[in-house]
Amino acid sequence: MFDPFAQDSGKTNDHLIWKSGTRKTVFHGPIFDVCTIDRASSDGRQSVFIEVESPNWVTVIPWFRDANGVPHFVMVEQFRHGSATITREFPAGVVEKGELPRNAALRELQEETGLAVQRLTELGNVSPNSAFMTNRSYFYLAERAEHVHSQALDANEQLEVLSVPVATVVEQMGTGIYDNGIMMIALGFFLREARKRPSLIATQKE
């Protein structure tokens, strides 16, 4: 009988891997494709699974201090068609074909906010939903920002730009207008960085 309270032994679990077989695209859409794939388990089971093939994503966390030394984020508000609600998020978007995630982050930041930054730090990347999605989501911290031009939004984009104290976002993320799960992941990466750099969340004079 297994022990659910046993410590992680560090051993590999290769027996959990399902071997892949035939893969077919069953739906081609403007923002993702749907595929089926045949897979077989190590104990002989076989089944057909669904995969959603989407471009990689980027999220940028623009950070600055106001004149009073209070840390702020630059965020955007927009209508989201999946939830049919207005959400408040960090600037984010899709990595275009052949584009590096870092370059996509800089591009999306400038398009949505008009900001250019002198310091861009990759905080990490994850699978946004490993159950059926094949893409990865990249997260960047943007510092030393300068407002260089107006927005350059896509045809169907409509958003407002605003600054919000870091403390407010930490307190409210995951509730109300802060309802995008990817932004919760972004904040988690930011807070891990803040453990190494406490000044990111501390109020202080420049």
mmCIF file of C-alpha atoms in Angstrom:
data_model
loop_
_atom_site.group_PDB
_atom_site.id
_atom_site.type_symbol
_atom_site.label_atom_id
_atom_site.label_comp_id
_atom_site.label_asym_id
_atom_site.label_seq_id
_atom_site.Cartn_x
_atom_site.Cartn_y
_atom_site.Cartn_z
ATOM 1 C CA MET A 1 0.000 0.000 0.000
ATOM 2 C CA PHE A 2 1.365 3.422 -0.887
ATOM 3 C CA ASP A 3 1.995 6.057 1.767
ATOM 4 C CA PRO A 4 0.559 9.469 0.785
ATOM 5 C CA PHE A 5 2.651 11.142 3.490
ATOM 6 C CA ALA A 6 6.000 9.726 2.355
ATOM 7 C CA GLN A 7 8.713 12.214 1.423
ATOM 8 C CA ASP A 8 9.702 12.722 -2.219
ATOM 9 C CA SER A 9 12.390 10.102 -2.913
ATOM 10 C CA GLY A 10 13.684 11.882 -6.009
ATOM 11 C CA LYS A 11 13.308 8.755 -8.139
ATOM 12 C CA THR A 12 12.113 9.012 -11.724
ATOM 13 C CA ASN A 13 8.597 7.922 -12.665
ATOM 14 C CA ASP A 14 9.234 6.844 -16.247
ATOM 15 C CA HIS A 15 6.528 4.184 -15.931
ATOM 16 C CA LEU A 16 3.947 7.003 -15.996
ATOM 17 C CA ILE A 17 4.907 8.100 -19.519
ATOM 18 C CA TRP A 18 2.410 7.336 -22.304
ATOM 19 C CA LYS A 19 3.998 6.670 -25.696
ATOM 20 C CA SER A 20 2.707 8.807 -28.551
ATOM 21 C CA GLY A 21 1.351 7.482 -31.817
ATOM 22 C CA THR A 22 -0.612 9.011 -34.700
ATOM 23 C CA ARG A 23 -1.432 12.712 -34.401
ATOM 24 C CA LYS A 24 -4.104 14.443 -36.497
ATOM 25 C CA THR A 25 -5.354 18.034 -36.729
ATOM 26 C CA VAL A 26 -9.166 17.949 -36.502
ATOM 27 C CA PHE A 27 -9.809 21.704 -36.260
ATOM 28 C CA HIS A 28 -7.787 24.651 -37.539
ATOM 29 C CA GLY A 29 -8.765 27.977 -35.977
ATOM 30 C CA PRO A 30 -7.522 31.581 -35.951
ATOM 31 C CA ILE A 31 -5.974 31.351 -32.464
ATOM 32 C CA PHE A 32 -5.464 27.607 -31.885
ATOM 33 C CA ASP A 33 -5.709 24.174 -33.512
ATOM 34 C CA VAL A 34 -7.312 21.074 -32.008
ATOM 35 C CA CYS A 35 -5.516 17.754 -32.526
ATOM 36 C CA THR A 36 -6.098 14.131 -31.612
ATOM 37 C CA ILE A 37 -3.221 11.871 -30.631
ATOM 38 C CA ASP A 38 -3.071 8.124 -29.988
ATOM 39 C CA ARG A 39 -1.193 7.168 -26.839
ATOM 40 C CA ALA A 40 -0.389 3.927 -25.013
ATOM 41 C CA SER A 41 0.443 3.519 -21.329
ATOM 42 C CA SER A 42 3.221 1.337 -19.937
ATOM 43 C CA ASP A 43 0.621 -1.137 -18.610
ATOM 44 C CA GLY A 44 -0.963 -1.663 -22.036
ATOM 45 C CA ARG A 45 -3.905 0.775 -22.092
ATOM 46 C CA GLN A 46 -4.559 2.731 -25.280
ATOM 47 C CA SER A 47 -6.708 5.783 -25.907
ATOM 48 C CA VAL A 48 -7.158 8.876 -28.062
ATOM 49 C CA PHE A 49 -6.462 12.249 -26.427
ATOM 50 C CA ILE A 50 -7.183 15.859 -27.355
ATOM 51 C CA GLU A 51 -4.461 18.503 -27.608
ATOM 52 C CA VAL A 52 -4.917 22.233 -28.109
ATOM 53 C CA GLU A 53 -2.010 23.594 -30.118
ATOM 54 C CA SER A 54 -1.577 27.311 -29.473
ATOM 55 C CA PRO A 55 1.256 29.807 -29.964
ATOM 56 C CA ASN A 56 3.412 30.554 -26.943
ATOM 57 C CA TRP A 57 2.318 33.447 -24.726
ATOM 58 C CA VAL A 58 4.186 36.257 -22.984
ATOM 59 C CA THR A 59 3.264 38.373 -19.965
ATOM 60 C CA VAL A 60 5.201 41.508 -19.002
ATOM 61 C CA ILE A 61 5.199 42.980 -15.495
ATOM 62 C CA PRO A 62 6.116 46.693 -15.790
ATOM 63 C CA TRP A 63 7.374 47.924 -12.402
ATOM 64 C CA PHE A 64 8.250 51.434 -11.177
ATOM 65 C CA ARG A 65 8.283 53.677 -8.082
ATOM 66 C CA ASP A 66 6.144 56.780 -7.903
ATOM 67 C CA ALA A 67 7.339 60.133 -6.520
ATOM 68 C CA ASN A 68 6.582 58.924 -2.986
ATOM 69 C CA GLY A 69 8.723 55.794 -3.343
ATOM 70 C CA VAL A 70 5.715 53.455 -3.563
ATOM 71 C CA PRO A 71 6.189 50.446 -5.905
ATOM 72 C CA HIS A 72 3.629 50.299 -8.719
ATOM 73 C CA PHE A 73 2.730 48.088 -11.650
ATOM 74 C CA VAL A 74 1.574 49.375 -15.035
ATOM 75 C CA MET A 75 -1.529 47.365 -15.940
ATOM 76 C CA VAL A 76 -4.245 47.309 -18.583
ATOM 77 C CA GLU A 77 -8.003 46.897 -18.417
ATOM 78 C CA GLN A 78 -9.924 45.252 -21.253
ATOM 79 C CA PHE A 79 -13.020 43.236 -22.080
ATOM 80 C CA ARG A 80 -12.361 39.499 -22.203
ATOM 81 C CA HIS A 81 -14.665 37.552 -24.497
ATOM 82 C CA GLY A 82 -14.278 34.193 -22.749
ATOM 83 C CA SER A 83 -15.618 35.470 -19.431
ATOM 84 C CA ALA A 84 -17.544 38.414 -20.966
ATOM 85 C CA THR A 85 -16.091 40.666 -18.253
ATOM 86 C CA ILE A 86 -13.596 43.491 -17.895
ATOM 87 C CA THR A 87 -10.332 42.332 -16.325
ATOM 88 C CA ARG A 88 -7.227 44.115 -15.054
ATOM 89 C CA GLU A 89 -4.030 42.449 -16.224
ATOM 90 C CA PHE A 90 -0.353 42.869 -16.921
ATOM 91 C CA PRO A 91 0.398 43.539 -20.608
ATOM 92 C CA ALA A 92 0.443 40.226 -22.463
ATOM 93 C CA GLY A 93 0.108 38.631 -25.861
ATOM 94 C CA VAL A 94 1.134 35.965 -28.325
ATOM 95 C CA VAL A 95 4.633 35.071 -29.522
ATOM 96 C CA GLU A 96 4.479 35.328 -33.291
ATOM 97 C CA LYS A 97 5.917 32.590 -35.524
ATOM 98 C CA GLY A 98 9.726 32.836 -35.599
ATOM 99 C CA GLU A 99 9.766 35.457 -32.839
ATOM 100 C CA LEU A 100 11.788 35.095 -29.632
ATOM 101 C CA PRO A 101 9.686 35.333 -26.450
ATOM 102 C CA ARG A 102 11.853 38.208 -25.179
ATOM 103 C CA ASN A 103 11.250 40.192 -28.355
ATOM 104 C CA ALA A 104 7.545 39.428 -28.172
ATOM 105 C CA ALA A 105 7.477 40.763 -24.610
ATOM 106 C CA LEU A 106 9.086 44.052 -25.642
ATOM 107 C CA ARG A 107 6.762 44.352 -28.641
ATOM 108 C CA GLU A 108 3.580 43.652 -26.678
ATOM 109 C CA LEU A 109 4.605 46.098 -23.959
ATOM 110 C CA GLN A 110 5.147 48.906 -26.466
ATOM 111 C CA GLU A 111 1.985 48.115 -28.432
ATOM 112 C CA GLU A 112 -0.275 48.050 -25.380
ATOM 113 C CA THR A 113 1.273 50.767 -23.200
ATOM 114 C CA GLY A 114 3.716 52.766 -25.332
ATOM 115 C CA LEU A 115 6.492 51.910 -22.876
ATOM 116 C CA ALA A 116 10.093 50.996 -23.662
ATOM 117 C CA VAL A 117 12.294 49.572 -20.911
ATOM 118 C CA GLN A 118 15.994 49.499 -20.156
ATOM 119 C CA ARG A 119 15.881 46.302 -18.098
ATOM 120 C CA LEU A 120 13.915 43.150 -18.956
ATOM 121 C CA THR A 121 14.352 40.067 -16.765
ATOM 122 C CA GLU A 122 12.904 36.664 -17.599
ATOM 123 C CA LEU A 123 11.246 35.327 -14.447
ATOM 124 C CA GLY A 124 10.398 31.904 -15.833
ATOM 125 C CA ASN A 125 8.082 29.977 -18.133
ATOM 126 C CA VAL A 126 5.459 27.300 -17.561
ATOM 127 C CA SER A 127 2.878 25.186 -19.327
ATOM 128 C CA PRO A 128 -0.372 27.175 -18.839
ATOM 129 C CA ASN A 129 -2.450 23.980 -18.820
ATOM 130 C CA SER A 130 -0.476 20.768 -19.214
ATOM 131 C CA ALA A 131 -3.643 18.648 -19.273
ATOM 132 C CA PHE A 132 -4.298 19.405 -22.941
ATOM 133 C CA MET A 133 -2.402 22.508 -24.122
ATOM 134 C CA THR A 134 0.963 22.231 -25.893
ATOM 135 C CA ASN A 135 2.246 25.808 -25.572
ATOM 136 C CA ARG A 136 4.295 27.620 -22.937
ATOM 137 C CA SER A 137 3.791 30.949 -21.207
ATOM 138 C CA TYR A 138 6.792 33.231 -20.563
ATOM 139 C CA PHE A 139 6.978 35.900 -17.854
ATOM 140 C CA TYR A 140 9.180 39.004 -17.728
ATOM 141 C CA LEU A 141 9.820 41.804 -15.254
ATOM 142 C CA ALA A 142 10.238 45.192 -16.967
ATOM 143 C CA GLU A 143 12.065 48.018 -15.173
ATOM 144 C CA ARG A 144 13.288 51.542 -15.962
ATOM 145 C CA ALA A 145 10.384 52.232 -18.268
ATOM 146 C CA GLU A 146 9.971 55.278 -20.466
ATOM 147 C CA HIS A 147 6.822 56.358 -22.280
ATOM 148 C CA VAL A 148 8.000 56.643 -25.890
ATOM 149 C CA HIS A 149 4.865 56.618 -28.056
ATOM 150 C CA SER A 150 1.122 56.045 -28.182
ATOM 151 C CA GLN A 151 -0.550 52.646 -28.267
ATOM 152 C CA ALA A 152 -0.409 50.487 -31.410
ATOM 153 C CA LEU A 153 -3.298 48.115 -30.781
ATOM 154 C CA ASP A 154 -4.569 45.261 -32.929
ATOM 155 C CA ALA A 155 -7.795 45.742 -34.888
ATOM 156 C CA ASN A 156 -10.014 44.254 -32.165
ATOM 157 C CA GLU A 157 -8.109 45.481 -29.119
ATOM 158 C CA GLN A 158 -9.524 48.186 -26.860
ATOM 159 C CA LEU A 159 -7.843 48.754 -23.515
ATOM 160 C CA GLU A 160 -7.023 51.362 -20.897
ATOM 161 C CA VAL A 161 -3.605 51.750 -19.222
ATOM 162 C CA LEU A 162 -3.222 52.585 -15.541
ATOM 163 C CA SER A 163 -0.791 52.257 -12.641
ATOM 164 C CA VAL A 164 -1.663 50.285 -9.506
ATOM 165 C CA PRO A 165 0.317 49.954 -6.234
ATOM 166 C CA VAL A 166 2.050 46.584 -5.952
ATOM 167 C CA ALA A 167 0.493 46.055 -2.510
ATOM 168 C CA THR A 168 -3.012 46.442 -3.962
ATOM 169 C CA VAL A 169 -2.368 43.876 -6.671
ATOM 170 C CA VAL A 170 -0.866 41.386 -4.207
ATOM 171 C CA GLU A 171 -3.881 41.774 -1.918
ATOM 172 C CA GLN A 172 -6.571 41.566 -4.609
ATOM 173 C CA MET A 173 -5.139 39.234 -7.266
ATOM 174 C CA GLY A 174 -7.554 36.370 -7.914
ATOM 175 C CA THR A 175 -10.619 38.382 -6.903
ATOM 176 C CA GLY A 176 -12.977 40.775 -8.669
ATOM 177 C CA ILE A 177 -11.422 42.502 -11.659
ATOM 178 C CA TYR A 178 -8.151 40.558 -11.142
ATOM 179 C CA ASP A 179 -9.747 37.406 -12.560
ATOM 180 C CA ASN A 180 -7.216 36.151 -15.120
ATOM 181 C CA GLY A 181 -5.422 33.014 -13.899
ATOM 182 C CA ILE A 182 -2.308 33.678 -15.990
ATOM 183 C CA MET A 183 -1.871 36.946 -14.062
ATOM 184 C CA MET A 184 -1.879 34.959 -10.820
ATOM 185 C CA ILE A 185 1.021 32.920 -12.210
ATOM 186 C CA ALA A 186 2.795 36.143 -13.194
ATOM 187 C CA LEU A 187 2.388 37.535 -9.692
ATOM 188 C CA GLY A 188 3.759 34.302 -8.243
ATOM 189 C CA PHE A 189 6.912 34.666 -10.340
ATOM 190 C CA PHE A 190 7.175 38.329 -9.301
ATOM 191 C CA LEU A 191 6.896 37.455 -5.587
ATOM 192 C CA ARG A 192 9.613 34.813 -5.952
ATOM 193 C CA GLU A 193 11.860 37.484 -7.494
ATOM 194 C CA ALA A 194 10.906 39.834 -4.645
ATOM 195 C CA ARG A 195 12.213 37.303 -2.115
ATOM 196 C CA LYS A 196 15.640 37.864 -3.685
ATOM 197 C CA ARG A 197 15.053 41.595 -4.139
ATOM 198 C CA PRO A 198 12.860 42.874 -1.269
ATOM 199 C CA SER A 199 13.078 46.417 -2.636
ATOM 200 C CA LEU A 200 10.535 45.396 -5.307
ATOM 201 C CA ILE A 201 7.762 45.481 -2.705
ATOM 202 C CA ALA A 202 9.169 47.907 -0.117
ATOM 203 C CA THR A 203 8.258 51.597 -0.077
ATOM 204 C CA GLN A 204 11.339 53.796 -0.124
ATOM 205 C CA LYS A 205 12.519 57.099 -1.466
ATOM 206 C CA GLU A 206 14.549 57.097 -4.660
#
